mmCIF file with all atom_site columns, C-alpha atoms in Angstrom:
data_model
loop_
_atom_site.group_PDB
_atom_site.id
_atom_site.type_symbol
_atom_site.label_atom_id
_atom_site.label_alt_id
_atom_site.label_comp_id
_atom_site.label_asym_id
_atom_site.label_entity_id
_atom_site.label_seq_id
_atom_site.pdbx_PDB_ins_code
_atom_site.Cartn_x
_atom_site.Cartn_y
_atom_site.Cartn_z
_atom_site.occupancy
_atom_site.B_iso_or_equiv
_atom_site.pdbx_formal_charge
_atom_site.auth_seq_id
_atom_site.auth_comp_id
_atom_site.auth_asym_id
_atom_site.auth_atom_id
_atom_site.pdbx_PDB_model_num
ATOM 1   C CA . UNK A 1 1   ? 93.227  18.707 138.020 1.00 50.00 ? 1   UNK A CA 1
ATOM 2   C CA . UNK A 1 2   ? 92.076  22.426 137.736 1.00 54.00 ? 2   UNK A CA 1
ATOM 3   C CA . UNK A 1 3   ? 92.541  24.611 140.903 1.00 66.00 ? 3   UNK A CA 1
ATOM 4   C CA . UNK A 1 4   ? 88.678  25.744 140.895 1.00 83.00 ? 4   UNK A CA 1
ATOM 5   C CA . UNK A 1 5   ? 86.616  23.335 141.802 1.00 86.00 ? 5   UNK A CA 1
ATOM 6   C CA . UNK A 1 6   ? 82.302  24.485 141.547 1.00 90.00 ? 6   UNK A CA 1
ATOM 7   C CA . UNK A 1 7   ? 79.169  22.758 142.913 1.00 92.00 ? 7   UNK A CA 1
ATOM 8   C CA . UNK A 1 8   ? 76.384  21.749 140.542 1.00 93.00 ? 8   UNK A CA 1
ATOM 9   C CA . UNK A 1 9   ? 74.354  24.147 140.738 1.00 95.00 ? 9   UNK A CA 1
ATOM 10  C CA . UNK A 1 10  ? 77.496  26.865 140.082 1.00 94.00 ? 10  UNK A CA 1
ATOM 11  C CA . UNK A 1 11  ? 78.005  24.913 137.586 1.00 94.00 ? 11  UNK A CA 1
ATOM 12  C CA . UNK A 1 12  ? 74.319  24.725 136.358 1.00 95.00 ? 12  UNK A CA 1
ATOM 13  C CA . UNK A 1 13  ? 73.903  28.416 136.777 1.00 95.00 ? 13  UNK A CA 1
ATOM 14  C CA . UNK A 1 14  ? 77.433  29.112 134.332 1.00 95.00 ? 14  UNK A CA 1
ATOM 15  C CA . UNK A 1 15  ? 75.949  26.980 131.790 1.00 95.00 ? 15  UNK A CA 1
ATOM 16  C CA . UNK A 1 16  ? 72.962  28.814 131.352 1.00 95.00 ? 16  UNK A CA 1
ATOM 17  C CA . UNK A 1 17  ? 74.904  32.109 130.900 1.00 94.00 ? 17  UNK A CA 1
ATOM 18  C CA . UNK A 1 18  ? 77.161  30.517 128.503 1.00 94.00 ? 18  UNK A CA 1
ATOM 19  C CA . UNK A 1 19  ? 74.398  29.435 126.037 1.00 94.00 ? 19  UNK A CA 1
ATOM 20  C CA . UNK A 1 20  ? 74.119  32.500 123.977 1.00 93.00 ? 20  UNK A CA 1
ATOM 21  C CA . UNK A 1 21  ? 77.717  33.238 123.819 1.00 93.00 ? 21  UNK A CA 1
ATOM 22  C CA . UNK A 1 22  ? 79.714  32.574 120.549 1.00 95.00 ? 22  UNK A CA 1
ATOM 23  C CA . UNK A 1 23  ? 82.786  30.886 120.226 1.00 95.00 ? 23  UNK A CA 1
ATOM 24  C CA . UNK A 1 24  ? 86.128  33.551 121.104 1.00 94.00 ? 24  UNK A CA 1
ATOM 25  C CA . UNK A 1 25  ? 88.589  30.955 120.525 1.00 94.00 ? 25  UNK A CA 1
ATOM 26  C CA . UNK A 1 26  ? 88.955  28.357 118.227 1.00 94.00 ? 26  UNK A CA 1
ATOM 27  C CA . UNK A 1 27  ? 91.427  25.434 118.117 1.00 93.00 ? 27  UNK A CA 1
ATOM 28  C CA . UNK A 1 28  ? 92.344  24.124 114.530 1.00 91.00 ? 28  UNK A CA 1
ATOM 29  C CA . UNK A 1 29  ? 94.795  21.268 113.152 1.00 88.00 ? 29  UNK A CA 1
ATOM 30  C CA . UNK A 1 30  ? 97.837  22.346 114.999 1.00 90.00 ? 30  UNK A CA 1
ATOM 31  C CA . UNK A 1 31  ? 95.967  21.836 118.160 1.00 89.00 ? 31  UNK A CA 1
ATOM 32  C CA . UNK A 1 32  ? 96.830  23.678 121.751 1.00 92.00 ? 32  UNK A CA 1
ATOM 33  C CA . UNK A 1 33  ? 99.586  25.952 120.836 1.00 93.00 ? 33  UNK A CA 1
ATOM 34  C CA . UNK A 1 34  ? 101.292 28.838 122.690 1.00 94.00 ? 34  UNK A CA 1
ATOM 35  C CA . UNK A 1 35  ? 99.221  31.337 121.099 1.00 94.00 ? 35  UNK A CA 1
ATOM 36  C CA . UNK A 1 36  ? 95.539  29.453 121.839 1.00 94.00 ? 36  UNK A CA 1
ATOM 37  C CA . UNK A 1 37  ? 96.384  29.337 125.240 1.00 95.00 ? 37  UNK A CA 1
ATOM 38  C CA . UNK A 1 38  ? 97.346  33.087 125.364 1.00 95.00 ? 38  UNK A CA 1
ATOM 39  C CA . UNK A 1 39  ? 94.173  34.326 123.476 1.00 95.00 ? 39  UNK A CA 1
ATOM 40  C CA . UNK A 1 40  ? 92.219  31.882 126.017 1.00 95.00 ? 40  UNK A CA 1
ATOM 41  C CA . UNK A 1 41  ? 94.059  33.572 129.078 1.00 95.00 ? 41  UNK A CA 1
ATOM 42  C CA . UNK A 1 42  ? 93.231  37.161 127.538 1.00 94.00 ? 42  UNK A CA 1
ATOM 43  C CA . UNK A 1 43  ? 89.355  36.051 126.853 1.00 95.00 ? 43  UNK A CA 1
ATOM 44  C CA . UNK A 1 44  ? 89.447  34.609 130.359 1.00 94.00 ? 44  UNK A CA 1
ATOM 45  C CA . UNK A 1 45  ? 91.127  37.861 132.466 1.00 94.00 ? 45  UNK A CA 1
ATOM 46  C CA . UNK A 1 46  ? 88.229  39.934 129.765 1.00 92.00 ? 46  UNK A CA 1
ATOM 47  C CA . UNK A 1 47  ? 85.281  37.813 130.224 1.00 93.00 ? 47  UNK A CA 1
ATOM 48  C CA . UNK A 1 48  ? 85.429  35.535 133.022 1.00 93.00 ? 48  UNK A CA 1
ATOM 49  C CA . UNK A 1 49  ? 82.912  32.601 130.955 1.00 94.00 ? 49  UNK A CA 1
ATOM 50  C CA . UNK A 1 50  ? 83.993  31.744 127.081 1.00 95.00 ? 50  UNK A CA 1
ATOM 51  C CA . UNK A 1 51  ? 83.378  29.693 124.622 1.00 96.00 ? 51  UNK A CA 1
ATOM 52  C CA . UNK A 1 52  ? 86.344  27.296 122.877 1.00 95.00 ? 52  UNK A CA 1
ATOM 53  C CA . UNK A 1 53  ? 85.808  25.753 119.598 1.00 96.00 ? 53  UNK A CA 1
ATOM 54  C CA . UNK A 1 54  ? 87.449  22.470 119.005 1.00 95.00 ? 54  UNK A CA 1
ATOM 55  C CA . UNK A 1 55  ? 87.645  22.060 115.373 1.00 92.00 ? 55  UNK A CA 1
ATOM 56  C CA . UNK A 1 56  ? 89.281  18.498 115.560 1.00 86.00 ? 56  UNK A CA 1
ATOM 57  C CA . UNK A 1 57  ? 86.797  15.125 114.903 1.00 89.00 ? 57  UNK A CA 1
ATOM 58  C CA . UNK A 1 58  ? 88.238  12.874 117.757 1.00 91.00 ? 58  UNK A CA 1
ATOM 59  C CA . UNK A 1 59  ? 86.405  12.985 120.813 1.00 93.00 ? 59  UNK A CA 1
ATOM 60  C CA . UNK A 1 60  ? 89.576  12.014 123.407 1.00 93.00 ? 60  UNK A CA 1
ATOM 61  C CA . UNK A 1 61  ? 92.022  14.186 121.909 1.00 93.00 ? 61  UNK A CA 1
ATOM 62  C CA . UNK A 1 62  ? 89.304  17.019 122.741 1.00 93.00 ? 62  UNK A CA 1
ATOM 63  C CA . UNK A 1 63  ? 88.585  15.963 125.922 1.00 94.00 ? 63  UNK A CA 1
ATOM 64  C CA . UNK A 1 64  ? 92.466  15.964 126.046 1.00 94.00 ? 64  UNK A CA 1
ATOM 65  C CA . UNK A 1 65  ? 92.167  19.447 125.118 1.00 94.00 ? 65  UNK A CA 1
ATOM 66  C CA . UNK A 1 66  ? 89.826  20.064 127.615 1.00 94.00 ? 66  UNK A CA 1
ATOM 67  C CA . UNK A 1 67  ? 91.645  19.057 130.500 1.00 94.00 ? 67  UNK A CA 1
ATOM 68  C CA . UNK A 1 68  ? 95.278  20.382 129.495 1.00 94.00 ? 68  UNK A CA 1
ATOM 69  C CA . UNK A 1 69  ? 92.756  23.721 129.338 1.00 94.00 ? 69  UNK A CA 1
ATOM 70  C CA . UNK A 1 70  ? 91.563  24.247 132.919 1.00 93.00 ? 70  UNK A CA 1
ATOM 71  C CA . UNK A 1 71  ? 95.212  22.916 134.260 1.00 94.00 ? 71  UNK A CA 1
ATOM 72  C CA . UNK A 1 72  ? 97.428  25.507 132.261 1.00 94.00 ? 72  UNK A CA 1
ATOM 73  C CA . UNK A 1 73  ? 95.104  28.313 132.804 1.00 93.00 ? 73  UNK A CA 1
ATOM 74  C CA . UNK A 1 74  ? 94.057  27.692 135.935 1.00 93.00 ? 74  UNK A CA 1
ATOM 75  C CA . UNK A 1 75  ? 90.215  27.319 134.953 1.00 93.00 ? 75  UNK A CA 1
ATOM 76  C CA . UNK A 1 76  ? 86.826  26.073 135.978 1.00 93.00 ? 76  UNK A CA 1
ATOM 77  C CA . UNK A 1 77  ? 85.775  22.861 133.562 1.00 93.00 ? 77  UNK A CA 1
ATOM 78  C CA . UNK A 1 78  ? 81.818  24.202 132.849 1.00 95.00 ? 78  UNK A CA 1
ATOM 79  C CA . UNK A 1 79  ? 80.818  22.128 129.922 1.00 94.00 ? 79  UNK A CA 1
ATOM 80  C CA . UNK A 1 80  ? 82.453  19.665 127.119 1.00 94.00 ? 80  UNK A CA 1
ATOM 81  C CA . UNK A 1 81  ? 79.258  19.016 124.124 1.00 94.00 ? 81  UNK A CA 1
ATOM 82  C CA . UNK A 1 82  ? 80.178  18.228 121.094 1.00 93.00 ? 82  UNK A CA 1
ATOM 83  C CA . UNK A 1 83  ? 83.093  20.545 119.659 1.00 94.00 ? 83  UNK A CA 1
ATOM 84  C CA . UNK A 1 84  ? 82.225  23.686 121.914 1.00 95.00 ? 84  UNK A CA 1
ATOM 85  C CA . UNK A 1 85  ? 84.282  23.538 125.317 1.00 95.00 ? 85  UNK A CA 1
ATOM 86  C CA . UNK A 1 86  ? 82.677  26.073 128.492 1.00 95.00 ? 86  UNK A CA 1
ATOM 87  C CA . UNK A 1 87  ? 85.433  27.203 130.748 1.00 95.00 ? 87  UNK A CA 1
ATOM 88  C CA . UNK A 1 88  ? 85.073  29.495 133.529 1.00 94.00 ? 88  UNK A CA 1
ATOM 89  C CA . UNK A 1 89  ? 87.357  31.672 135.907 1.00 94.00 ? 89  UNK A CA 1
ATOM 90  C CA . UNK A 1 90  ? 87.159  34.738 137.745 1.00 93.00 ? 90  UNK A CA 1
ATOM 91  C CA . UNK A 1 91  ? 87.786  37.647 136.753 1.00 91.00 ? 91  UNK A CA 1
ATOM 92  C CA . UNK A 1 92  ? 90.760  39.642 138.486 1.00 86.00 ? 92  UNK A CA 1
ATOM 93  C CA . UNK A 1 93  ? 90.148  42.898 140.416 1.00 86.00 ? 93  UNK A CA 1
ATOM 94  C CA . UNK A 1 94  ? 91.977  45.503 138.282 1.00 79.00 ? 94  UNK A CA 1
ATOM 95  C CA . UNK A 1 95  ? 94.371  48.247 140.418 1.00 74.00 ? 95  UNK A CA 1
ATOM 96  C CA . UNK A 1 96  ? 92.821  51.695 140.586 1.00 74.00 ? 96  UNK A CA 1
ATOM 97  C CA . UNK A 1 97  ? 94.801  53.681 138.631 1.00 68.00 ? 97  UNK A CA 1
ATOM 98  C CA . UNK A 1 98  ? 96.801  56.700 140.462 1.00 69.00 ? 98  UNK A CA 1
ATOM 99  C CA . UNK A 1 99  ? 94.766  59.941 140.548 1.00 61.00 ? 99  UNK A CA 1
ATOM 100 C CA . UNK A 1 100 ? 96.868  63.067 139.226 1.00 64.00 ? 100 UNK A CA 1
ATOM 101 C CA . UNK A 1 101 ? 97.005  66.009 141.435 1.00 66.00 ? 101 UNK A CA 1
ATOM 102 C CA . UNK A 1 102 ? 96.808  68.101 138.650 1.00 66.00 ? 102 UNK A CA 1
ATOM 103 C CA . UNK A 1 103 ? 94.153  67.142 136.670 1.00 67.00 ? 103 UNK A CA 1
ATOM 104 C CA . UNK A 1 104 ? 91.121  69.349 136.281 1.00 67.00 ? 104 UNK A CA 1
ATOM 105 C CA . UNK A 1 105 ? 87.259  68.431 136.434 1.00 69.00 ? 105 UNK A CA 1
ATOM 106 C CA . UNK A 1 106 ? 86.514  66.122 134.004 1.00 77.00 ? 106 UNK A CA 1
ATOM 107 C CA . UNK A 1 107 ? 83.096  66.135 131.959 1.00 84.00 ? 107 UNK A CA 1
ATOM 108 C CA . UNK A 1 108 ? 79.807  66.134 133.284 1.00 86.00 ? 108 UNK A CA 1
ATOM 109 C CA . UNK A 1 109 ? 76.013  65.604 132.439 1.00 88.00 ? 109 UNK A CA 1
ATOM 110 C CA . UNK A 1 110 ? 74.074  68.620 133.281 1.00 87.00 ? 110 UNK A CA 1
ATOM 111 C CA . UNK A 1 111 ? 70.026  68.796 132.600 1.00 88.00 ? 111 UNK A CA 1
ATOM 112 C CA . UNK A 1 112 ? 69.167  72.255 131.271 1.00 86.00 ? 112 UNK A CA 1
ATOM 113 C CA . UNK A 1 113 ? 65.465  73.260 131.441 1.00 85.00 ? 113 UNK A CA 1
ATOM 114 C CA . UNK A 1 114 ? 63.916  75.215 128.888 1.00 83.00 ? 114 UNK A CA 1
ATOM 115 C CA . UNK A 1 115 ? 60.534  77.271 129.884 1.00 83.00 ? 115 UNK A CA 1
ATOM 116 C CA . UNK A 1 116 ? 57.438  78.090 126.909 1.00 82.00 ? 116 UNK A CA 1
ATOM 117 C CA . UNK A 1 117 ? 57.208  81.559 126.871 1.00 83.00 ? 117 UNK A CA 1
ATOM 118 C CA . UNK A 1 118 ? 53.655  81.569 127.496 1.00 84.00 ? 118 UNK A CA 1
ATOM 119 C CA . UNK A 1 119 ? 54.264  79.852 130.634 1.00 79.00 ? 119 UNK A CA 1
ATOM 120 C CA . UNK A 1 120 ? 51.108  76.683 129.389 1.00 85.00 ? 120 UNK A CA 1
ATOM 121 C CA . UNK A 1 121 ? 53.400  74.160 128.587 1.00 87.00 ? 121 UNK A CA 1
ATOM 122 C CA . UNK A 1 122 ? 56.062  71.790 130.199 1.00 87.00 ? 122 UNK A CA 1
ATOM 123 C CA . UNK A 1 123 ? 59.590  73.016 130.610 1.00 84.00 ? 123 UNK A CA 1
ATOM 124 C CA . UNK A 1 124 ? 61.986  71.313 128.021 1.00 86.00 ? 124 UNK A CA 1
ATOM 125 C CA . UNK A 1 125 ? 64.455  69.049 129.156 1.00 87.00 ? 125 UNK A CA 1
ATOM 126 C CA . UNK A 1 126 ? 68.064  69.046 127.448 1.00 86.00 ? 126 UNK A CA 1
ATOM 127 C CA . UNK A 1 127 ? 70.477  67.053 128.452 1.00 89.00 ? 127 UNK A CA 1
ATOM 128 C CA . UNK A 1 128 ? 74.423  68.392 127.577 1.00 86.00 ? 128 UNK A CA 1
ATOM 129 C CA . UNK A 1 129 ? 77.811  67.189 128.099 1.00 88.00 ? 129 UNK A CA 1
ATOM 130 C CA . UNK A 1 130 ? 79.701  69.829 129.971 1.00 86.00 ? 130 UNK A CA 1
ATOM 131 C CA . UNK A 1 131 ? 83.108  69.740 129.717 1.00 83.00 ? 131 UNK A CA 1
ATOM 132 C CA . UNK A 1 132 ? 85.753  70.665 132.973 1.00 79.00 ? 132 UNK A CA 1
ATOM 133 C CA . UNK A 1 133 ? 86.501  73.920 131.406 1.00 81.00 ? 133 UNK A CA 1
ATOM 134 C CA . UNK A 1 134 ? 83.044  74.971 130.606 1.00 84.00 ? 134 UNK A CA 1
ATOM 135 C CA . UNK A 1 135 ? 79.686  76.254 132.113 1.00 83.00 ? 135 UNK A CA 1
ATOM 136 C CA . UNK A 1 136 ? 76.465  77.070 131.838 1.00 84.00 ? 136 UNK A CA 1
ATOM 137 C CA . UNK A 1 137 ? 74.662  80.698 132.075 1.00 85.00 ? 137 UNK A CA 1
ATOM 138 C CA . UNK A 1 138 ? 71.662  81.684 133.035 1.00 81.00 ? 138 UNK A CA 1
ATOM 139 C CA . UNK A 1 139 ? 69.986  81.572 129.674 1.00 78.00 ? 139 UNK A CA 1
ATOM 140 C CA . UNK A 1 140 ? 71.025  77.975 128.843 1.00 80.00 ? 140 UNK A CA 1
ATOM 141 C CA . UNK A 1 141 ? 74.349  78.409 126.811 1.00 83.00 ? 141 UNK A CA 1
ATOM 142 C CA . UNK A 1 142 ? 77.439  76.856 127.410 1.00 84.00 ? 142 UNK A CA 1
ATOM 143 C CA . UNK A 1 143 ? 80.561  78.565 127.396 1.00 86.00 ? 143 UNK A CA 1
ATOM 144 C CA . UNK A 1 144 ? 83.805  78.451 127.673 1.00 84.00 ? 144 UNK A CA 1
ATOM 145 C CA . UNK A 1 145 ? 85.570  79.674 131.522 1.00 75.00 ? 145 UNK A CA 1
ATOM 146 C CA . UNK A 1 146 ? 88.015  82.005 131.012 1.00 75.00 ? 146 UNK A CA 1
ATOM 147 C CA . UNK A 1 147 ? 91.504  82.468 132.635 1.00 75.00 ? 147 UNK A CA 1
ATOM 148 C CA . UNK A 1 148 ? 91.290  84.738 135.604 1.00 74.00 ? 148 UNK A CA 1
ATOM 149 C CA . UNK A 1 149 ? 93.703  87.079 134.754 1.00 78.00 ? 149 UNK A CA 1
ATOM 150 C CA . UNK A 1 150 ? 95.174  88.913 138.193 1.00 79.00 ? 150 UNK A CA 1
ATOM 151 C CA . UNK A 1 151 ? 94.377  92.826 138.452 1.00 80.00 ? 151 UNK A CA 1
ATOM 152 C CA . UNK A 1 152 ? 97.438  95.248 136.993 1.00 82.00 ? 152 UNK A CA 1
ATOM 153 C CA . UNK A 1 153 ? 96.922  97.664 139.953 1.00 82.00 ? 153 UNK A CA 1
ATOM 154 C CA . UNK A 1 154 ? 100.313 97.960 141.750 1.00 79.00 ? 154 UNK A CA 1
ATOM 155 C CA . UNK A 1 155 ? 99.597  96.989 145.395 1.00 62.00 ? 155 UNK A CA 1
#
């Protein structure tokens, strides 16, 4: 019996999101091997809702399928029609990763604003990617910071 157990209308609501998604696994002759269930468990922890294609004719040994499915990886049964099996778990909260101290400003979007000479016309609008080590001058170019070098006078 799978661990997550989802109303109807849960259930209803996962369906509908499933319907235009393609098959990301697909079980052939050799049936539910070590390495289906692992690319199910990786498609699961990416996506949270997939698709399984059964590629087999006989309806109980897919509904076999099915069930041996939500017990080993611990998901939600959504929908079993035809060859395609719906299954459905959440998605785990991924650790923050550790900030560096000495890390530098990463890039940014900055809006630059271009004025018509004549003054009659709206002000272009450029968007650039600014990068940690760069800036912008007055006129609109980017450039490159330089190293602050520390003054040679003894004192």
């Amino acid at each position: 019996m799978p661990a997550i157990q989802l109303t109807t209308a849960e259930r209803k609501a996962y369906r509908a999101d499933a319907h235009h998604l393609d098959p990301v696994v697909m079980i052939g002759g050799d049936g539910l091997t070590p390495a289906v269930l692992k690319e199910a468990d990786n498609a699961l922890k990416a996506h949270g809702l997939i698709k399984v294609r059964v590629l087999g004719d006989d309806r109980a040994i897919r509904e076999e399928i099915y069930a041996q499915m939500c017990d080993k990886l611990d998901a939600a049964p959504i929908q079993h029609i035809g060859k395609l099996l719906v299954l459905w778990r959440p998605i785990p909260e991924k650790a923050p990763a550790e900030a560096r101290e000495d890390r530098g400003a990463g890039p940014r979007e900055v809006k630059i604003l271009k004025f018509s000479k004549s003054g009659l016309r709206r002000p272009e609008v450029k968007k650039v990617q600014v990068m940690g080590n760069q800036r912008v001058t007055a006129g609109g170019l980017i450039k490159r910071a330089k190293k602050r070098v520390a003054s040679k006078k003894p004192g």
